[in-house]
CSV table of C-alpha atoms in Angstrom, one decimal:
chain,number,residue,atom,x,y,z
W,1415,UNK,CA,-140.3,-98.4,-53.6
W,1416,UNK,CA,-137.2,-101.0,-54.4
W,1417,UNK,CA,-134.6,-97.7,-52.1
W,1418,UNK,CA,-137.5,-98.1,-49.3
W,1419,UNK,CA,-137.5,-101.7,-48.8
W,1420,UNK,CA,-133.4,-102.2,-49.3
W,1421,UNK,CA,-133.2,-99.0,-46.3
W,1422,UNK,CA,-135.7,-100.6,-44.5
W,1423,UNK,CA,-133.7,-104.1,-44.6
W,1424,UNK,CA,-130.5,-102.6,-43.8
W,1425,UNK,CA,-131.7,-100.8,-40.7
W,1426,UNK,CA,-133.6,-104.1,-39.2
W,1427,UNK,CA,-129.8,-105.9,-40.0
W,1428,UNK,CA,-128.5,-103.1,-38.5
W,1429,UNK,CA,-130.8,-103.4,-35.2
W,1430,UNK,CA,-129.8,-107.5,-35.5
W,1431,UNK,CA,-125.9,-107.3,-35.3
W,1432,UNK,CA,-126.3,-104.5,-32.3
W,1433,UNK,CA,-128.2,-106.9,-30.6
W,1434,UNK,CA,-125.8,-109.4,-30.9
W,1435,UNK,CA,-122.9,-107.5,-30.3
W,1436,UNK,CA,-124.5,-106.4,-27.1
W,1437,UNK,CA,-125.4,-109.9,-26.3
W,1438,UNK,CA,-122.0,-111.0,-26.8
W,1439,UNK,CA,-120.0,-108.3,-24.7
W,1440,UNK,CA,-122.4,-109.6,-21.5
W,1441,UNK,CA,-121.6,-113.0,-21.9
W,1442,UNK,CA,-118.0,-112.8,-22.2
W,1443,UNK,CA,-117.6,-110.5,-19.3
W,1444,UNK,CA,-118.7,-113.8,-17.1
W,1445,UNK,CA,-116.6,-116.4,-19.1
W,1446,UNK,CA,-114.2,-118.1,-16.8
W,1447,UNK,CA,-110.9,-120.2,-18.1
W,1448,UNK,CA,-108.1,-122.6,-16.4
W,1449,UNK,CA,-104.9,-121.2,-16.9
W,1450,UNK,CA,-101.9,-123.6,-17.3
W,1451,UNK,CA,-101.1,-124.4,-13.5
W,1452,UNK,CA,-105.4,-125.4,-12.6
W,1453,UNK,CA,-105.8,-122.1,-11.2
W,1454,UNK,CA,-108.9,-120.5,-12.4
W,1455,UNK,CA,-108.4,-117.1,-13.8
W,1456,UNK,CA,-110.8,-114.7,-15.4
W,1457,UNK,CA,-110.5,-114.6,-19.2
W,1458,UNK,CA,-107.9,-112.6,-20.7
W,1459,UNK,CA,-110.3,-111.3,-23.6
W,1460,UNK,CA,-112.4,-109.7,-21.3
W,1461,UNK,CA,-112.2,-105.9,-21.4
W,1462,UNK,CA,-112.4,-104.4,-18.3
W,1463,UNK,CA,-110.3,-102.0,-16.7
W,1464,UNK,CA,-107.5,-102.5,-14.4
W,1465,UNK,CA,-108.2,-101.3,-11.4
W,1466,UNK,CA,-105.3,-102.1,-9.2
W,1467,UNK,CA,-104.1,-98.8,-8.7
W,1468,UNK,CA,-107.7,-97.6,-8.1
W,1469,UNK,CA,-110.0,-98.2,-4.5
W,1470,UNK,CA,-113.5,-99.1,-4.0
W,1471,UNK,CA,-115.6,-97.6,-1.5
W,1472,UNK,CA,-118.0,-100.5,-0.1
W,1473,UNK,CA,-121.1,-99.7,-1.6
W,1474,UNK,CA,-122.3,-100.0,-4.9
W,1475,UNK,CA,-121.8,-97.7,-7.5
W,1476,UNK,CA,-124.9,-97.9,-9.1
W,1477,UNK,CA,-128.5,-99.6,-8.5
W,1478,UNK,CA,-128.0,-102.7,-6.0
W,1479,UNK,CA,-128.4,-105.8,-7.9
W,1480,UNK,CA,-128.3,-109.3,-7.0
W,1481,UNK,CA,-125.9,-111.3,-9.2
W,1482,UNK,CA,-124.5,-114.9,-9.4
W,1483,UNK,CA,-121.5,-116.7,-10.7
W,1484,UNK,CA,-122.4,-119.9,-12.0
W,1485,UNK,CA,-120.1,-122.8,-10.7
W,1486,UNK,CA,-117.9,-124.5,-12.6
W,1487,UNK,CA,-118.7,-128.4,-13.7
W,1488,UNK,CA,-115.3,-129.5,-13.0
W,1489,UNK,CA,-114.1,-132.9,-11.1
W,1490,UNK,CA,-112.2,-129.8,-9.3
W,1491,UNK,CA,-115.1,-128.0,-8.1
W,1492,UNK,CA,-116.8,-130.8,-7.2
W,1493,UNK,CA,-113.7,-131.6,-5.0
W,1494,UNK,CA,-113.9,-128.5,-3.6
W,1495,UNK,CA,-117.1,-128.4,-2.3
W,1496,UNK,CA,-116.7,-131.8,-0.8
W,1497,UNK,CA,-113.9,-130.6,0.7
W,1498,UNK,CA,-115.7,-127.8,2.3
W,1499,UNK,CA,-118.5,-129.7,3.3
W,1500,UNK,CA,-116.4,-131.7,5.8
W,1501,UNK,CA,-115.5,-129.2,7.8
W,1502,UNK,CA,-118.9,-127.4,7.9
W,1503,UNK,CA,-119.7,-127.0,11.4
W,1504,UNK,CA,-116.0,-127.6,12.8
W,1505,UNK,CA,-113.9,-124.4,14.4
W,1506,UNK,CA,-110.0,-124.0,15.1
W,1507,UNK,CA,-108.5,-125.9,17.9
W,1508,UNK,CA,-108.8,-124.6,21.2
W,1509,UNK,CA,-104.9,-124.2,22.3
W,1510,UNK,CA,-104.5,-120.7,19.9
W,1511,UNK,CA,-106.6,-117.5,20.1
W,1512,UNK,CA,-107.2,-116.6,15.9
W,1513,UNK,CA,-107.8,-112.7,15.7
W,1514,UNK,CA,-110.2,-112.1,12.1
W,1515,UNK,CA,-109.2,-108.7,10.8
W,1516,UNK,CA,-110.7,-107.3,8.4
W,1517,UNK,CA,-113.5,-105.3,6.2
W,1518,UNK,CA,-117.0,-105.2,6.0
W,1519,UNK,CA,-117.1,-108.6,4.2
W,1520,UNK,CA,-115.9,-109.8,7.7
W,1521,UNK,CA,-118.3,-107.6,9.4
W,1522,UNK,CA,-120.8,-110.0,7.2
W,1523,UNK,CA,-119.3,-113.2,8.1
W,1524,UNK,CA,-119.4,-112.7,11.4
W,1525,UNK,CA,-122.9,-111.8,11.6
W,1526,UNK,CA,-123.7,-115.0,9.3
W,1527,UNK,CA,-121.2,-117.4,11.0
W,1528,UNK,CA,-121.3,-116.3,14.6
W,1529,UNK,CA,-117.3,-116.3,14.3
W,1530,UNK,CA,-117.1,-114.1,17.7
W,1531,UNK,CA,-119.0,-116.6,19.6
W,1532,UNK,CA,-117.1,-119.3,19.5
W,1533,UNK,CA,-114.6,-119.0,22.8
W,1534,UNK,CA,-111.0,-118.4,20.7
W,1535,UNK,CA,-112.5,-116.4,18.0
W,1536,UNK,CA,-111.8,-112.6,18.1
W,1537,UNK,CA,-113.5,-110.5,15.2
W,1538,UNK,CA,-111.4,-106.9,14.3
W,1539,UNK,CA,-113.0,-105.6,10.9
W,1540,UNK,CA,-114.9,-102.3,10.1
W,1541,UNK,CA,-116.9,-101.9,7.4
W,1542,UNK,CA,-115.2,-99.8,4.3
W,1543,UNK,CA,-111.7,-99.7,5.9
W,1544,UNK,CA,-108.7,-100.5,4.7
W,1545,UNK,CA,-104.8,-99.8,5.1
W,1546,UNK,CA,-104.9,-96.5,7.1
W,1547,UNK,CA,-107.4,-98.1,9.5
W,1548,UNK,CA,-105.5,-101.4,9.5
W,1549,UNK,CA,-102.3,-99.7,10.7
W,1550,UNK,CA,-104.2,-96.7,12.5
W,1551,UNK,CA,-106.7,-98.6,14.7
W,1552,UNK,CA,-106.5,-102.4,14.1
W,1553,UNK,CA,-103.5,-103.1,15.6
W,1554,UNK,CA,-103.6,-101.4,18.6
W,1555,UNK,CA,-107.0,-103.9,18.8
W,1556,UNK,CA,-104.8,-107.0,18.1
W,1557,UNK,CA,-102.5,-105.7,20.4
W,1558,UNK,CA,-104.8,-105.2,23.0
W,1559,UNK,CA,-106.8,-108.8,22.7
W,1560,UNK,CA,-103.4,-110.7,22.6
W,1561,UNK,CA,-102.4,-109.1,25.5
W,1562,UNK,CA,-105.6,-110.6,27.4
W,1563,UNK,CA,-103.5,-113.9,27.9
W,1564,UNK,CA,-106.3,-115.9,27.5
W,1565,UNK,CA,-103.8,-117.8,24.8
W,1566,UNK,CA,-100.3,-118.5,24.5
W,1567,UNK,CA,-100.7,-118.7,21.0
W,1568,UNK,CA,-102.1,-116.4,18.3
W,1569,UNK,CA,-102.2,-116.1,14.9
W,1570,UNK,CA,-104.2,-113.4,12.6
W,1571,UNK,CA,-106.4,-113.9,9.6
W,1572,UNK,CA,-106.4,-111.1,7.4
W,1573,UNK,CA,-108.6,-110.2,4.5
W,1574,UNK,CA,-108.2,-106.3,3.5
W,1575,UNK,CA,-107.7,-104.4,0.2
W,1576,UNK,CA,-111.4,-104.5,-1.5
W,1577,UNK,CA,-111.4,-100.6,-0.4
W,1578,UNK,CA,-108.1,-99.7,-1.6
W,1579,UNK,CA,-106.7,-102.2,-3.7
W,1580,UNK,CA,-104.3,-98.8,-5.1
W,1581,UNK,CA,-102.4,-99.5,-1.3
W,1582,UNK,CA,-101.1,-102.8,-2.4
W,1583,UNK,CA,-97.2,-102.2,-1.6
W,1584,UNK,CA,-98.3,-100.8,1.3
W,1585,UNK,CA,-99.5,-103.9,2.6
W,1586,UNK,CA,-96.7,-105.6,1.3
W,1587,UNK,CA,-94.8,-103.8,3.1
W,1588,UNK,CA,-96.6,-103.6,6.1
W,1589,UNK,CA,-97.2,-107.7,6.5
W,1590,UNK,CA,-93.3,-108.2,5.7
W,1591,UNK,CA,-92.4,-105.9,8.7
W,1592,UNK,CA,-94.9,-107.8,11.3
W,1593,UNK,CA,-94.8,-111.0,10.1
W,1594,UNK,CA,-91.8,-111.5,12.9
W,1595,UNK,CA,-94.1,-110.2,15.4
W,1596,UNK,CA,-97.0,-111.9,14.8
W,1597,UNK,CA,-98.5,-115.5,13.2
W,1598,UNK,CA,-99.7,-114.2,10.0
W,1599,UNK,CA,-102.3,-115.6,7.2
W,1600,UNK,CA,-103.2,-114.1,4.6
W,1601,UNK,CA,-106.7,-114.7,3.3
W,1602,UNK,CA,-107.0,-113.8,-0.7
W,1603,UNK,CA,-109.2,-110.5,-1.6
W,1604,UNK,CA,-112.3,-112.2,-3.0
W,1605,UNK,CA,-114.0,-111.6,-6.7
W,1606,UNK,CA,-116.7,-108.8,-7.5
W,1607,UNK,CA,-119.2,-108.8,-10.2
W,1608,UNK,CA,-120.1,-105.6,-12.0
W,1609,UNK,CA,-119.3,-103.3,-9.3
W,1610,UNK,CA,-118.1,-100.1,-10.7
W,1611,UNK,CA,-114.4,-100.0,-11.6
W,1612,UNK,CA,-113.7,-102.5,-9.9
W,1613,UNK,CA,-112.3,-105.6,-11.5
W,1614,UNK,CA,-111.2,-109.1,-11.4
W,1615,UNK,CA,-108.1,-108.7,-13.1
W,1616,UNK,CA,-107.2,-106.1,-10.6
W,1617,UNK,CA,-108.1,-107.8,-7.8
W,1618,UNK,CA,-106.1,-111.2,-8.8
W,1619,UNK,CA,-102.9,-108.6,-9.5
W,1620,UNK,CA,-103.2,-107.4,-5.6
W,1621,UNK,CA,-103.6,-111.2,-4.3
W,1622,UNK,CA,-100.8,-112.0,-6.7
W,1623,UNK,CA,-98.9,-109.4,-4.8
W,1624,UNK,CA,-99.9,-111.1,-1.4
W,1625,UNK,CA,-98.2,-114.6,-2.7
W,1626,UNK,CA,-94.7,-113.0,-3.2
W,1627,UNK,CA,-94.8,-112.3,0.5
W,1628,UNK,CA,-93.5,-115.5,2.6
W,1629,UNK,CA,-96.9,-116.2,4.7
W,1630,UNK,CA,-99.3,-118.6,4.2
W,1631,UNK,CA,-102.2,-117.8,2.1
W,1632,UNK,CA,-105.6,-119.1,1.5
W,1633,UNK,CA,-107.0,-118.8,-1.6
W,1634,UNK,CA,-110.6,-118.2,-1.6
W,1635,UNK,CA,-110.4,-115.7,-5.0
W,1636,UNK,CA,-110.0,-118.9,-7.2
W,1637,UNK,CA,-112.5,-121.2,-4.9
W,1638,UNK,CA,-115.1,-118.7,-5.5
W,1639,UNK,CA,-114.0,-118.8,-9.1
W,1640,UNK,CA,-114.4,-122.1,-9.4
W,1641,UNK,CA,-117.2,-123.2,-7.2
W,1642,UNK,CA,-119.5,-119.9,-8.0
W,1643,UNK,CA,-120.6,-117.1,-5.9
W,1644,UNK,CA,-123.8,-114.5,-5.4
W,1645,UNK,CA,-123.7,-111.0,-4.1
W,1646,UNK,CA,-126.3,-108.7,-3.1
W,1647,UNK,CA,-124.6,-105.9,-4.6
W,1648,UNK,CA,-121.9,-106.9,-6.5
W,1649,UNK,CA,-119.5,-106.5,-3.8
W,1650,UNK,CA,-121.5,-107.7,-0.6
W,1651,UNK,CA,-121.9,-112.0,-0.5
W,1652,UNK,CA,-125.4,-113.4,0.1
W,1653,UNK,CA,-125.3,-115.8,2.9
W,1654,UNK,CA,-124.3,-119.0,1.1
W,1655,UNK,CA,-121.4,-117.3,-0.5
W,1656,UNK,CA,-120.3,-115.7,3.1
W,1657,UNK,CA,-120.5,-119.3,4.3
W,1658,UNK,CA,-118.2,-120.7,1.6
W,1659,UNK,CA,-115.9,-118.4,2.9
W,1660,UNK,CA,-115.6,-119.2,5.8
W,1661,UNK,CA,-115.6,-122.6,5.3
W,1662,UNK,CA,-113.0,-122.1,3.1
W,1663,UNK,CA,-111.0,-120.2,5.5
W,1664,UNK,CA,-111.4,-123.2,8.0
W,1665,UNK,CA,-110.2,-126.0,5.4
W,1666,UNK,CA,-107.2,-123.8,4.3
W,1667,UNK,CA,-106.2,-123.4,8.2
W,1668,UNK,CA,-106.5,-127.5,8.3
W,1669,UNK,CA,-104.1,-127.2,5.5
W,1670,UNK,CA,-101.6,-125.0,6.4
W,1671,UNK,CA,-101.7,-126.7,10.0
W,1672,UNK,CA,-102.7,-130.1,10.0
W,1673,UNK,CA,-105.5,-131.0,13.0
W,1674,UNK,CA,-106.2,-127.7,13.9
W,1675,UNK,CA,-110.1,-128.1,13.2
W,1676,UNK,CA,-112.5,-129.2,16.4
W,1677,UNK,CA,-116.2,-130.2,16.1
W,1678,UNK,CA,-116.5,-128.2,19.6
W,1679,UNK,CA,-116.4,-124.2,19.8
W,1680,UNK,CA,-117.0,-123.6,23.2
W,1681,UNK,CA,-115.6,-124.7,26.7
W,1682,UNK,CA,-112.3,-123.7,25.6
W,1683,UNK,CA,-112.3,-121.0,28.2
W,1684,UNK,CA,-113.2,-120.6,32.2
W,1685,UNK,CA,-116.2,-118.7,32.7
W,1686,UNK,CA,-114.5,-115.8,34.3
W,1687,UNK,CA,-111.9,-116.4,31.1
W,1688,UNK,CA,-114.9,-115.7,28.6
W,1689,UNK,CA,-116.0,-113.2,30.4
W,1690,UNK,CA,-113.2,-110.9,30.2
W,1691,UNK,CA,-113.2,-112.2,26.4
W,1692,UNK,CA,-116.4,-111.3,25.8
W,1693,UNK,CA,-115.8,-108.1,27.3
W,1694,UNK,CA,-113.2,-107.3,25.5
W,1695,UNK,CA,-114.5,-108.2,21.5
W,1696,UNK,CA,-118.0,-106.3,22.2
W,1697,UNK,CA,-115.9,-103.3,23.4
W,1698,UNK,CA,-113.8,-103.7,19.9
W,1699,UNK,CA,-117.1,-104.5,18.0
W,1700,UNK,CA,-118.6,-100.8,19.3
W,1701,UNK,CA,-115.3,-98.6,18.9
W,1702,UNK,CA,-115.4,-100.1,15.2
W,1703,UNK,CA,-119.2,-99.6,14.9
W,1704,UNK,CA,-119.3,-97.7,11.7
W,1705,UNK,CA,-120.9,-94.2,12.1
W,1706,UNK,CA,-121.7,-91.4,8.9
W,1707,UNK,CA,-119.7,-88.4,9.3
W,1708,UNK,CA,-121.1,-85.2,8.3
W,1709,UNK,CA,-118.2,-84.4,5.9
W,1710,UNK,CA,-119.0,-87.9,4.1
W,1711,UNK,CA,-120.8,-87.3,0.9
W,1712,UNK,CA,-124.2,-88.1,0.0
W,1713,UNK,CA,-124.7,-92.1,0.4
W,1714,UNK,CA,-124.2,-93.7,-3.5
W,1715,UNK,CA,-125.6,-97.0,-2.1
W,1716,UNK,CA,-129.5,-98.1,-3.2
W,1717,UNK,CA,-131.2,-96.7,0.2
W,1718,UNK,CA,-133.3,-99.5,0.8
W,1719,UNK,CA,-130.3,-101.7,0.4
W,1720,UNK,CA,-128.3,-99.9,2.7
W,1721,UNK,CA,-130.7,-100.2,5.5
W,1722,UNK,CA,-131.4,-103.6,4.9
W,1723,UNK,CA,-127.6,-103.9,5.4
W,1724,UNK,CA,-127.6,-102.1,8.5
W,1725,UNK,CA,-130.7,-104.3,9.5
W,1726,UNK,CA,-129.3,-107.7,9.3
W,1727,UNK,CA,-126.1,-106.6,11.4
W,1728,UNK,CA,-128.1,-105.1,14.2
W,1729,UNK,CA,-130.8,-108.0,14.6
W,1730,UNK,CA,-127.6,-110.5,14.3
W,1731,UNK,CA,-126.3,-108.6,17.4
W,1732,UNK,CA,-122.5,-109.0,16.0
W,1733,UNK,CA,-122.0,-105.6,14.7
W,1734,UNK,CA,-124.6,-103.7,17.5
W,1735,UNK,CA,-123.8,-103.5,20.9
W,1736,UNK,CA,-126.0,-103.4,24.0
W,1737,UNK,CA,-125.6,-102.1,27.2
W,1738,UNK,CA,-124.3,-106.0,28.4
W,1739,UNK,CA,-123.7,-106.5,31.9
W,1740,UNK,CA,-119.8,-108.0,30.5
W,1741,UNK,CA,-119.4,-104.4,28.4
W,1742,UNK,CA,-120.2,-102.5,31.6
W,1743,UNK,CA,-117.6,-104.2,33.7
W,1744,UNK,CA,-115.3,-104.4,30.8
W,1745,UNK,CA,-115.8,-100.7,29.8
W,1746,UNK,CA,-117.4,-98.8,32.0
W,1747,UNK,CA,-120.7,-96.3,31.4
W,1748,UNK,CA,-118.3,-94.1,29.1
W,1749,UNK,CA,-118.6,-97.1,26.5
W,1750,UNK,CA,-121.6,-98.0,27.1
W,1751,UNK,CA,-122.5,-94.5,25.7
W,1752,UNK,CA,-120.5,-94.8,22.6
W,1753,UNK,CA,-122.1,-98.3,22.0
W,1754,UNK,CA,-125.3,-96.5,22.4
W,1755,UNK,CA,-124.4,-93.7,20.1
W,1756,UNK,CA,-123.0,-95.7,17.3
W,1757,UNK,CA,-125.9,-98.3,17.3
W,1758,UNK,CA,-128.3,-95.6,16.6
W,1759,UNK,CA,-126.0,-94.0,14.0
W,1760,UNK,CA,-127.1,-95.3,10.3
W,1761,UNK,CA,-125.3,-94.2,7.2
W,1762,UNK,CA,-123.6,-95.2,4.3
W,1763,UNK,CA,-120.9,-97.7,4.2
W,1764,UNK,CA,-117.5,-95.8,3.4
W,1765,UNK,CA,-117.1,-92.4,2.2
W,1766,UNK,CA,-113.9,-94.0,-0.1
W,1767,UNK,CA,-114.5,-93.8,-3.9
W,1768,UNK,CA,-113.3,-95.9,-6.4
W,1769,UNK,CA,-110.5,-93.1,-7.2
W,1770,UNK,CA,-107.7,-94.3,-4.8
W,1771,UNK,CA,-107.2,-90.9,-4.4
W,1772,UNK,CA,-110.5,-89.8,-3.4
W,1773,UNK,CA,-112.3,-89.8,-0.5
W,1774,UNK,CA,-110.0,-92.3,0.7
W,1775,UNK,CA,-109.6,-91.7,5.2
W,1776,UNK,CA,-105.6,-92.9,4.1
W,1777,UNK,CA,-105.4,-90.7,1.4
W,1778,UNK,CA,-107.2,-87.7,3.3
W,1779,UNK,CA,-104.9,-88.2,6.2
W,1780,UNK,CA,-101.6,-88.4,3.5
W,1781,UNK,CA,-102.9,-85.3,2.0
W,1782,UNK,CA,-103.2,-83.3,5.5
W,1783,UNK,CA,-100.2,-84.5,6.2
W,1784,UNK,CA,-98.4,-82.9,2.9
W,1785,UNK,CA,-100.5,-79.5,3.9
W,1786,UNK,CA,-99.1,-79.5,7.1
W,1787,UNK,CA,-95.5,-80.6,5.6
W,1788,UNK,CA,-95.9,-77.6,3.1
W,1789,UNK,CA,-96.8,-75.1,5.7
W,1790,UNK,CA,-94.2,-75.8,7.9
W,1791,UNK,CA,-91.8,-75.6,4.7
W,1792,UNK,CA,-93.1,-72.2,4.4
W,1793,UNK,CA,-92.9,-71.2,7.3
W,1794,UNK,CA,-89.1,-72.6,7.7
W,1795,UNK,CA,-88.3,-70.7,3.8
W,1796,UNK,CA,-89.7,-67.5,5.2
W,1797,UNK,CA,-87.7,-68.4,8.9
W,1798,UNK,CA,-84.6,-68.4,6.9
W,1799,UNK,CA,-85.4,-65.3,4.2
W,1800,UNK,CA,-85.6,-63.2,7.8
W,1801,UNK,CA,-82.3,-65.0,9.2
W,1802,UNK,CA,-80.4,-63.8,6.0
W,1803,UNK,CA,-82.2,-60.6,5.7
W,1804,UNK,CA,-81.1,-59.7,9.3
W,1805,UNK,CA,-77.4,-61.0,8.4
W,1806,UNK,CA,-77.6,-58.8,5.5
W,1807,UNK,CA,-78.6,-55.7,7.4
W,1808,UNK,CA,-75.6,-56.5,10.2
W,1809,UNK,CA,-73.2,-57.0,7.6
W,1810,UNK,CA,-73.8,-54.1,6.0
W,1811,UNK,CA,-74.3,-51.7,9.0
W,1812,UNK,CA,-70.8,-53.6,9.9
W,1813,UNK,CA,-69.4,-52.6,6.6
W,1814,UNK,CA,-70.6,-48.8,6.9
W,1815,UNK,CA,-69.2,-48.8,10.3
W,1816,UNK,CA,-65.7,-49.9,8.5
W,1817,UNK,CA,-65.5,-47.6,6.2
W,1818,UNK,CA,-66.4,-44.6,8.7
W,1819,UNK,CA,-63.6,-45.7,10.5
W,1820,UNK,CA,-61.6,-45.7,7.7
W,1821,UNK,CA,-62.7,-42.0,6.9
W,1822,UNK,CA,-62.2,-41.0,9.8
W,1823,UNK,CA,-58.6,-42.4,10.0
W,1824,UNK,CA,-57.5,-40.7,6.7
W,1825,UNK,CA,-58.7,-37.6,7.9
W,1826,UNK,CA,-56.7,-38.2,11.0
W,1827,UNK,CA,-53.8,-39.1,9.2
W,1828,UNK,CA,-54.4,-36.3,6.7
W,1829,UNK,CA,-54.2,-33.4,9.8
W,1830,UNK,CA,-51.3,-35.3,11.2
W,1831,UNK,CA,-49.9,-34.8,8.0
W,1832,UNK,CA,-50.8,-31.0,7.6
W,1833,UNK,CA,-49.6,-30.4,11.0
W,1834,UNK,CA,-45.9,-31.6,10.6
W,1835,UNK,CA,-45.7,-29.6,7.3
W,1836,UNK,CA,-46.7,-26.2,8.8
């Protein structure tokens, strides 16, 4: 009786300290500390892994799930928020065009903030793209919205690298080599919570990466930090959190150029001026319309989620593109088609895995292009085995041909020789 109660007592202690354990690894994966310099930084005790050399694909991993970050109760993010409240409402100056590039966070945004709308706003992003599109497709965008003329001036806000964080040099790299061409700023790649492999840590390493560069950079990683956030998915922002963004994005641009905020976001342009505008972002907005590909694989996002996604784009009318009377003359029927097309076309975000090297349009495209590389350098091996192989035959028919002439010499030589003798 006295070995059945201890066993029984050590299994409900057992059952206690699991729970706690449990209860314990869940809190700490939210904890949040300062570091040394006031930037907030997720807590080093935290074991998660590092995912910088990994990507995401933008859509969740497992069963959607609303989350939220509590807020810090600092003096600082009080600050903050006051700060952002003042320029609710306000937009950029009206003597510079400002080109938003990005993902489908951006695709978000501009559904919840209307950014297109407002006369110099142009809106470039494509939900679950990264680096390859960025450098494939986005640029030749840019390129063809700057030259519009509707501005002298234009500078870029970029956000990119939730989908392939593993790309980070690559930006580097890339953003060094434009930033001569174009007026540059960087916007930070902003926290997840509990979204697959996918971390913090890794994140705050790739926007560390970003500061090294000589651009400016607004830092909306450590505002959401510090002020709180909410997702719908762990990746994906609810509304308020999409608006702190872009608010954010508005008082960094105040900061990095003093008076460039207006309480006015339209008139900037003639009416034939915002016309052609018009024309050309909802031409841009359909060619980046994202549309399921039969080789994608089988969606990984919650379905209804996914839909509900796709819902709130299309009744905002920023990423869904009617038959306008400005796309028409802009376009013509052939693009009226495609806008068609795509804005029946439902699917799942982006085929791009958290592997960085799966899945991954950049990485599919890097491997085709090493098939391709290794078939030509078998074909060229094989080009060049035949070239030797038909040297080798010449030379040695040549060297046969030698030494019958060198038979037939001696013999000569050798009758000659006969002949003088008899």
């Amino acid at each position: 009786m006295k070995k059945y109660i201890i066993l029984t007592t050590i299994g409900i202690v057992g059952i206690v300290l699991a729970w706690i354990i449990i209860f314990g690894l869940r809190s700490g994966s939210r904890r949040l500390s300062a570091s040394g310099n006031g930037a907030i930084v997720i807590d080093k005790n935290v074991s998660r892994e590092n995912t910088l050399t990994d990507e995401a694909v933008e859509s969740p991993a497992s069963a959607a799930e609303e989350t939220t970050v509590p807020a810090e109760n600092s003096e600082e993010s009080k600050e903050l928020l006051e700060k952002l409240a003042s320029v609710e409402g306000m937009s950029p100056g009206p003597d510079t065009g400002y080109i938003f590039v990005g993902d489908s966070r951006f695709v978000n945004m501009n559904s919840v903030c209307g950014i297109s709308k407002t006369d110099n706003l142009f809106m470039v992003a494509k939900v679950g793209e990264g680096y390859s599109w960025f450098n494939e497709t986005a640029l030749q965008q840019i390129k063809r919205i700057i030259s519009s003329s509707l501005f002298d001036k234009w500078k870029l806000i970029i956000c990119l690298g939730i989908n392939d964080l593993g790309n980070c040099e690559k930006y580097v790299k890339k953003y060094e080599s434009l930033k001569d061409e174009y007026d540059i700023v960087l916007v930070s790649v902003n926290p997840v919570e509990h979204y697959g492999n996918l971390s913090n840590e890794g994140i705050d390493k790739f926007n560390s990466a970003l500061k090294t560069l000589s651009l400016p950079y607004i830092d909306t990683f450590n505002l959401l930090l510090s002020t709180g956030y909410s997702t719908a998915d762990g990746l994906h922002y609810k509304e308020d959190t999409t608006k702190k963004i872009y608010n954010g994005i508005l008082s960094g641009l105040e900061d990095i150029y003093p008076g460039t905020l207006t309480n006015t976001s339209k008139g900037f342009l003639s009416d034939a001026s915002l016309n052609k505008k018009n024309s050309i972002q909802n031409d841009i907005i359909a060619q980046n319309k994202y549309v399921k590909k039969e080789q994608d694989p089988e969606p990984v996002m919650d379905e209804d989620l996914l839909n509900a996604f796709l819902k709130t784009l299309d009744e905002s009318g920023q990423d869904t593109v009617s038959a306008t009377e400005s796309l028409e003359t802009a376009t013509g029927t052939e693009s009226t088609e495609v806008a068609t097309e795509e804005t029946q076309a439902t699917g799942e975000e982006s085929s791009e895995t958290e592997n960085p090297e799966e899945n991954n349009p950049d990485q599919e495209e890097e491997q085709r292009n090493e098939e391709e590389q290794h078939e030509d350098e078998l074909r060229e091996e094989e080009e060049r085995r035949a070239e030797e192989e038909k040297r080798a035959e010449e030379e040695r028919q040549e060297e046969e041909r030698r030494r019958e002439e060198e038979e037939r010499r001696r013999e000569e030589e050798e009758r000659a020789a006969e002949e003088q003798e008899e």
